[in-house]
Every structure is written in C-alpha cells, then in structure tokens.
C-alpha cells in the first residue's frame, strides 16, 4: 500500500472499507455462527424492549387520559359545598360562579344513595338530581344517549340511567324503574323507606363501567322532594375550560360564591387513584428498561467474542496501515448497527401495535375465547393507547445511547490489540 493510501486509511473517519468490514462481520458464517446467534438475540432484545416500552407507556397514558376525561366529564372540576348553612341560595350562587371567566358550567346537584330495582334484579346507585339544561351541557351524557332522549327531562317523573345498569336490571327506555331511599317519610312508627317508581326516559353509555352501572340522573326539583331537601342542594359542580389550571380558578370561585363555601377540586377527589397510576407507570418504565439494558449487555459479550475471534484480522489491518481509530470505528459500527436497527424496528412495531391495539385485543379475545380486558376490572370498555411524542422520543434516545455505550469497551479493546502478540498466538 503506497504512502497516499496509508495516509488516507489513517485519517479518513468512517472510510468505505470500515463499513465494508463491519457489514462482513455482521453476516452469519459457519465459523462465527455462535457470534451471529448472540447478535440476533441482542437485536431481538432491543427491538422487543423498545416496542414494549412504547406500548406500555402509550397504554398507561391512554388509561390516564380516558379515565380523566370520563371522570371530569361527569364530575365537576371544583366541588362547591356549603359551610355554616345549607345552600338554599343555590340559584344566585350558581349564577355568580357561572359568570367567572373560564367557568364553563356551574350545576347545582342533589346527591343521594338509593336502591334501584326491577322485577328481575336490584342494584345500589347514586341518584343525582340536576337541571335539564345542565344535563344537556354535560357532553359525556348528552352525546352518549343510546336509548330514548333527554327532551322533556324536567317534565314529569323521568330518569336517565346507565347502559350497564339497564342491562343488569333488564330494562329499556320507556320501562319503569323503582328507587328505594332509606330515609323517607317520618311517621309515628319512625322513618320509613321511600319507594317510588320512575319512567326511564334515556339510557346513556359513557364507556366507564363504574358510572354506567352506578348513576341515575333525576330532575333537580324531583330529587329535592325525593330526598327531603328543603329547597337546598347538596353542592354545586363547577366545570372549567382548563382542568390543569384549577388553582387559578379556586380564588375566583370562592369570591364569586359570596358566602362561606368549602372547595374540593378534582385532584383532591381522585388523588389516590391518579397517584397510584403514576407510581405504576414509573415502575413499569424502570422494569421494562431492564430488557433494553440486558440486550445492550448481549452486544458487549458478542463484540468481545468477535474481537477475540478476529484478532489476526485486526493485526493484519494494523500492519497494513490501519490506525487504532479505524479499528475502533469498525467495531463501533458493528455493534451500533445492531442497536440502531433494533431500535428503529422496535419503534415501528410499537407504533403499529399502539395504533391497532383495540383490534389486536379483540382478535386475541376471539382467539382465546376469553375476555382479556374486563370493563368491571379496568373501568373502561375498550383498551386505550395515547402515544406521547416526548416519551417515545426519550425511549428511542435511551435505547440508542445504551447501544452506543455497549460498543465502546469492546471497540477500545480491539483498537488496543497488539498486532505482534495477536499474530504470535495465532
């Protein structure tokens, strides 16, 4: 090799011959079959690790988003409760709160426990008395009516119930449902339960089993009479335009109420639930990161074996004028190629599964004849997946970084190999 070529080999970073040798080392040959098997398992490990991380993070994000949307779609972002005296002035208070900038709805409600029954079954429910206009403004209810309608909800004695409750009681829109409240009329013999039949005017389906099974909506005036409220309400459910800015609304709502009130926001009402979700999400991320780490360690072991096997090749290259940097880059490319390709394939597989996760769940349920995602257990009627660009990018960068770091020591060891010693023991 002449001086010009020798100088070129020494100085040119990532020269064509480095790529050529790296590709050659990655090809499976009979002699290096075991090394190729290790490389294959490393590739599969990184691919599965990245894909699993992306899928699990997307599903956890989907759970949080769906549950948050459904919980906040039915319950107010701020619950205004009375202090010192009952909310008999609820009309004026609700009107003042609704005029605060950023408040979408202020709905007075009467809540009470009752037993819903039919000739075929019975179930405990939460009865919520609410005005017809306010109920129509709850899009999670108004846009998910499956039977009947909310027209004339305030007229007569009609109620709206959830789809799962209707199925459990074997009822449909137009049928009659009987509600039994423990505290009814006061008689000389004591307090007797109040038993009253109501016509079902609408059946809704939010998609969250707990609400579809446990909620019954009743006109506000009828609920006040049914639960013996003296023209007062239990609380006022306040819905804002941005639940994440709830702290900014608390002071304005308190001032607008114009009377002593106690405020509870959605974070306080559901803190245990969402904190548990966050902890579970973080733990799952750490556990699944171990898959990628193990795959990266497989790259280390595979490259070390490759360096040992190619000792004579390295020695010949060095005697022909290849620099230590060239040798190091050859093995860097070899190891990093496994990590990069595995990460990219895992990224694609993860995205494809996330975008079709509900169809995959239904297919697996059909294939195994089992219910893989029970609504009673997971609260939701379908498996959600919400891909977060920032998290997905972090997963890809983490996998690429681990793959690159895994190649450094074997590549450095190859570059430091003494040609004389390597050829002597060959």
PDB file of C-alpha atoms in Angstrom, residues 220-346:
ATOM      1  CA  UNK A 220     -83.467  18.572  40.366  1.00  0.00           C
ATOM      2  CA  UNK A 221     -86.898  19.508  41.768  1.00  0.00           C
ATOM      3  CA  UNK A 222     -87.931  15.863  41.956  1.00  0.00           C
ATOM      4  CA  UNK A 223     -84.645  14.903  43.686  1.00  0.00           C
ATOM      5  CA  UNK A 224     -85.203  17.643  46.296  1.00  0.00           C
ATOM      6  CA  UNK A 225     -88.630  16.212  47.040  1.00  0.00           C
ATOM      7  CA  UNK A 226     -87.444  12.601  46.968  1.00  0.00           C
ATOM      8  CA  UNK A 227     -84.549  13.174  49.392  1.00  0.00           C
ATOM      9  CA  UNK A 228     -86.453  15.617  51.670  1.00  0.00           C
ATOM     10  CA  UNK A 229     -84.309  18.642  50.775  1.00  0.00           C
ATOM     11  CA  UNK A 230     -85.840  21.954  51.937  1.00  0.00           C
ATOM     12  CA  UNK A 231     -85.271  23.818  48.663  1.00  0.00           C
ATOM     13  CA  UNK A 232     -81.499  23.408  49.037  1.00  0.00           C
ATOM     14  CA  UNK A 233     -78.889  21.383  47.144  1.00  0.00           C
ATOM     15  CA  UNK A 234     -76.042  19.112  48.187  1.00  0.00           C
ATOM     16  CA  UNK A 235     -73.373  21.014  46.241  1.00  0.00           C
ATOM     17  CA  UNK A 236     -72.557  22.882  43.037  1.00  0.00           C
ATOM     18  CA  UNK A 237     -70.436  21.090  40.426  1.00  0.00           C
ATOM     19  CA  UNK A 238     -68.219  23.641  38.645  1.00  0.00           C
ATOM     20  CA  UNK A 239     -66.733  22.810  35.224  1.00  0.00           C
ATOM     21  CA  UNK A 240     -63.825  24.901  33.933  1.00  0.00           C
ATOM     22  CA  UNK A 241     -62.323  25.322  30.473  1.00  0.00           C
ATOM     23  CA  UNK A 242     -58.934  24.002  31.625  1.00  0.00           C
ATOM     24  CA  UNK A 243     -58.782  21.439  34.492  1.00  0.00           C
ATOM     25  CA  UNK A 244     -54.969  21.700  34.659  1.00  0.00           C
ATOM     26  CA  UNK A 245     -55.253  25.366  35.754  1.00  0.00           C
ATOM     27  CA  UNK A 246     -57.570  24.561  38.626  1.00  0.00           C
ATOM     28  CA  UNK A 247     -55.549  26.552  41.181  1.00  0.00           C
ATOM     29  CA  UNK A 248     -56.154  29.741  39.207  1.00  0.00           C
ATOM     30  CA  UNK A 249     -59.935  29.255  39.469  1.00  0.00           C
ATOM     31  CA  UNK A 250     -60.210  28.468  43.179  1.00  0.00           C
ATOM     32  CA  UNK A 251     -59.852  32.053  44.402  1.00  0.00           C
ATOM     33  CA  UNK A 252     -62.240  33.439  41.746  1.00  0.00           C
ATOM     34  CA  UNK A 253     -64.893  30.818  42.534  1.00  0.00           C
ATOM     35  CA  UNK A 254     -64.631  31.454  46.293  1.00  0.00           C
ATOM     36  CA  UNK A 255     -65.064  35.208  45.772  1.00  0.00           C
ATOM     37  CA  UNK A 256     -67.939  34.750  43.318  1.00  0.00           C
ATOM     38  CA  UNK A 257     -69.831  32.438  45.704  1.00  0.00           C
ATOM     39  CA  UNK A 258     -70.400  35.399  48.059  1.00  0.00           C
ATOM     40  CA  UNK A 259     -70.938  33.116  51.053  1.00  0.00           C
ATOM     41  CA  UNK A 260     -68.900  30.646  53.167  1.00  0.00           C
ATOM     42  CA  UNK A 261     -68.119  27.630  50.996  1.00  0.00           C
ATOM     43  CA  UNK A 262     -65.718  24.703  51.014  1.00  0.00           C
ATOM     44  CA  UNK A 263     -63.974  23.848  47.729  1.00  0.00           C
ATOM     45  CA  UNK A 264     -62.680  20.422  46.690  1.00  0.00           C
ATOM     46  CA  UNK A 265     -61.001  20.130  43.270  1.00  0.00           C
ATOM     47  CA  UNK A 266     -60.729  17.051  41.060  1.00  0.00           C
ATOM     48  CA  UNK A 267     -57.132  16.347  42.109  1.00  0.00           C
ATOM     49  CA  UNK A 268     -58.129  16.066  45.767  1.00  0.00           C
ATOM     50  CA  UNK A 269     -61.158  13.911  44.981  1.00  0.00           C
ATOM     51  CA  UNK A 270     -59.122  11.457  42.874  1.00  0.00           C
ATOM     52  CA  UNK A 271     -55.606  11.896  44.288  1.00  0.00           C
ATOM     53  CA  UNK A 272     -55.167   8.298  45.475  1.00  0.00           C
ATOM     54  CA  UNK A 273     -56.308   6.873  42.156  1.00  0.00           C
ATOM     55  CA  UNK A 274     -54.132   9.030  39.890  1.00  0.00           C
ATOM     56  CA  UNK A 275     -51.115   8.823  42.207  1.00  0.00           C
ATOM     57  CA  UNK A 276     -51.333   5.036  42.035  1.00  0.00           C
ATOM     58  CA  UNK A 277     -51.440   5.236  38.244  1.00  0.00           C
ATOM     59  CA  UNK A 278     -48.360   7.469  38.183  1.00  0.00           C
ATOM     60  CA  UNK A 279     -46.376   5.186  40.500  1.00  0.00           C
ATOM     61  CA  UNK A 280     -47.330   2.134  38.459  1.00  0.00           C
ATOM     62  CA  UNK A 281     -46.318   3.914  35.266  1.00  0.00           C
ATOM     63  CA  UNK A 282     -42.871   4.850  36.626  1.00  0.00           C
ATOM     64  CA  UNK A 283     -42.216   1.349  37.966  1.00  0.00           C
ATOM     65  CA  UNK A 284     -43.215  -0.256  34.659  1.00  0.00           C
ATOM     66  CA  UNK A 285     -40.821   2.068  32.820  1.00  0.00           C
ATOM     67  CA  UNK A 286     -37.917   1.075  35.081  1.00  0.00           C
ATOM     68  CA  UNK A 287     -38.672  -2.637  34.838  1.00  0.00           C
ATOM     69  CA  UNK A 288     -39.004  -2.647  31.051  1.00  0.00           C
ATOM     70  CA  UNK A 289     -35.834  -0.576  30.661  1.00  0.00           C
ATOM     71  CA  UNK A 290     -34.025  -3.630  32.016  1.00  0.00           C
ATOM     72  CA  UNK A 291     -34.947  -5.508  28.831  1.00  0.00           C
ATOM     73  CA  UNK A 292     -33.056  -2.947  26.741  1.00  0.00           C
ATOM     74  CA  UNK A 293     -30.156  -2.996  29.222  1.00  0.00           C
ATOM     75  CA  UNK A 294     -29.841  -6.792  29.030  1.00  0.00           C
ATOM     76  CA  UNK A 295     -29.900  -6.612  25.228  1.00  0.00           C
ATOM     77  CA  UNK A 296     -27.142  -3.978  25.352  1.00  0.00           C
ATOM     78  CA  UNK A 297     -25.048  -6.291  27.555  1.00  0.00           C
ATOM     79  CA  UNK A 298     -25.548  -9.007  24.934  1.00  0.00           C
ATOM     80  CA  UNK A 299     -23.983  -6.623  22.414  1.00  0.00           C
ATOM     81  CA  UNK A 300     -20.972  -6.254  24.739  1.00  0.00           C
ATOM     82  CA  UNK A 301     -20.484 -10.016  25.075  1.00  0.00           C
ATOM     83  CA  UNK A 302     -20.997 -10.608  21.358  1.00  0.00           C
ATOM     84  CA  UNK A 303     -18.484  -7.929  20.362  1.00  0.00           C
ATOM     85  CA  UNK A 304     -15.872  -9.158  22.854  1.00  0.00           C
ATOM     86  CA  UNK A 305     -16.133 -12.637  21.352  1.00  0.00           C
ATOM     87  CA  UNK A 306     -15.936 -11.153  17.857  1.00  0.00           C
ATOM     88  CA  UNK A 307     -12.816  -9.151  18.757  1.00  0.00           C
ATOM     89  CA  UNK A 308     -11.162 -12.268  20.157  1.00  0.00           C
ATOM     90  CA  UNK A 309     -12.086 -14.269  17.069  1.00  0.00           C
ATOM     91  CA  UNK A 310     -10.852 -11.559  14.670  1.00  0.00           C
ATOM     92  CA  UNK A 311      -7.546 -10.907  16.429  1.00  0.00           C
ATOM     93  CA  UNK A 312      -5.469 -11.969  13.400  1.00  0.00           C
ATOM     94  CA  UNK A 313      -7.594  -9.805  11.076  1.00  0.00           C
ATOM     95  CA  UNK A 314      -7.043  -6.802  13.336  1.00  0.00           C
ATOM     96  CA  UNK A 315      -3.298  -7.471  13.432  1.00  0.00           C
ATOM     97  CA  UNK A 316      -3.099  -7.709   9.622  1.00  0.00           C
ATOM     98  CA  UNK A 317      -5.085  -4.458   9.231  1.00  0.00           C
ATOM     99  CA  UNK A 318      -2.757  -2.697  11.651  1.00  0.00           C
ATOM    100  CA  UNK A 319       0.348  -3.902   9.801  1.00  0.00           C
ATOM    101  CA  UNK A 320      -1.202  -2.681   6.531  1.00  0.00           C
ATOM    102  CA  UNK A 321      -1.503   0.830   7.996  1.00  0.00           C
ATOM    103  CA  UNK A 322      -4.943   0.953   9.585  1.00  0.00           C
ATOM    104  CA  UNK A 323      -4.970   3.242  12.592  1.00  0.00           C
ATOM    105  CA  UNK A 324      -6.322   2.433  16.042  1.00  0.00           C
ATOM    106  CA  UNK A 325      -9.208   4.799  15.303  1.00  0.00           C
ATOM    107  CA  UNK A 326     -10.135   2.808  12.197  1.00  0.00           C
ATOM    108  CA  UNK A 327     -10.169  -0.470  14.134  1.00  0.00           C
ATOM    109  CA  UNK A 328     -12.272   1.098  16.853  1.00  0.00           C
ATOM    110  CA  UNK A 329     -14.739   2.539  14.316  1.00  0.00           C
ATOM    111  CA  UNK A 330     -15.122  -0.852  12.597  1.00  0.00           C
ATOM    112  CA  UNK A 331     -16.353  -2.472  15.793  1.00  0.00           C
ATOM    113  CA  UNK A 332     -18.322   0.611  16.808  1.00  0.00           C
ATOM    114  CA  UNK A 333     -20.248   0.373  13.542  1.00  0.00           C
ATOM    115  CA  UNK A 334     -20.733  -3.376  14.002  1.00  0.00           C
ATOM    116  CA  UNK A 335     -22.195  -3.075  17.490  1.00  0.00           C
ATOM    117  CA  UNK A 336     -24.107   0.159  16.931  1.00  0.00           C
ATOM    118  CA  UNK A 337     -25.760  -1.273  13.801  1.00  0.00           C
ATOM    119  CA  UNK A 338     -27.441  -3.938  15.933  1.00  0.00           C
ATOM    120  CA  UNK A 339     -28.721  -1.312  18.369  1.00  0.00           C
ATOM    121  CA  UNK A 340     -29.823   1.213  15.744  1.00  0.00           C
ATOM    122  CA  UNK A 341     -31.672  -1.296  13.561  1.00  0.00           C
ATOM    123  CA  UNK A 342     -33.216  -2.981  16.615  1.00  0.00           C
ATOM    124  CA  UNK A 343     -34.373   0.387  17.989  1.00  0.00           C
ATOM    125  CA  UNK A 344     -35.884   1.510  14.669  1.00  0.00           C
ATOM    126  CA  UNK A 345     -37.685  -1.812  14.120  1.00  0.00           C
ATOM    127  CA  UNK A 346     -38.919  -1.754  17.727  1.00  0.00           C
TER     128      UNK A 346
END
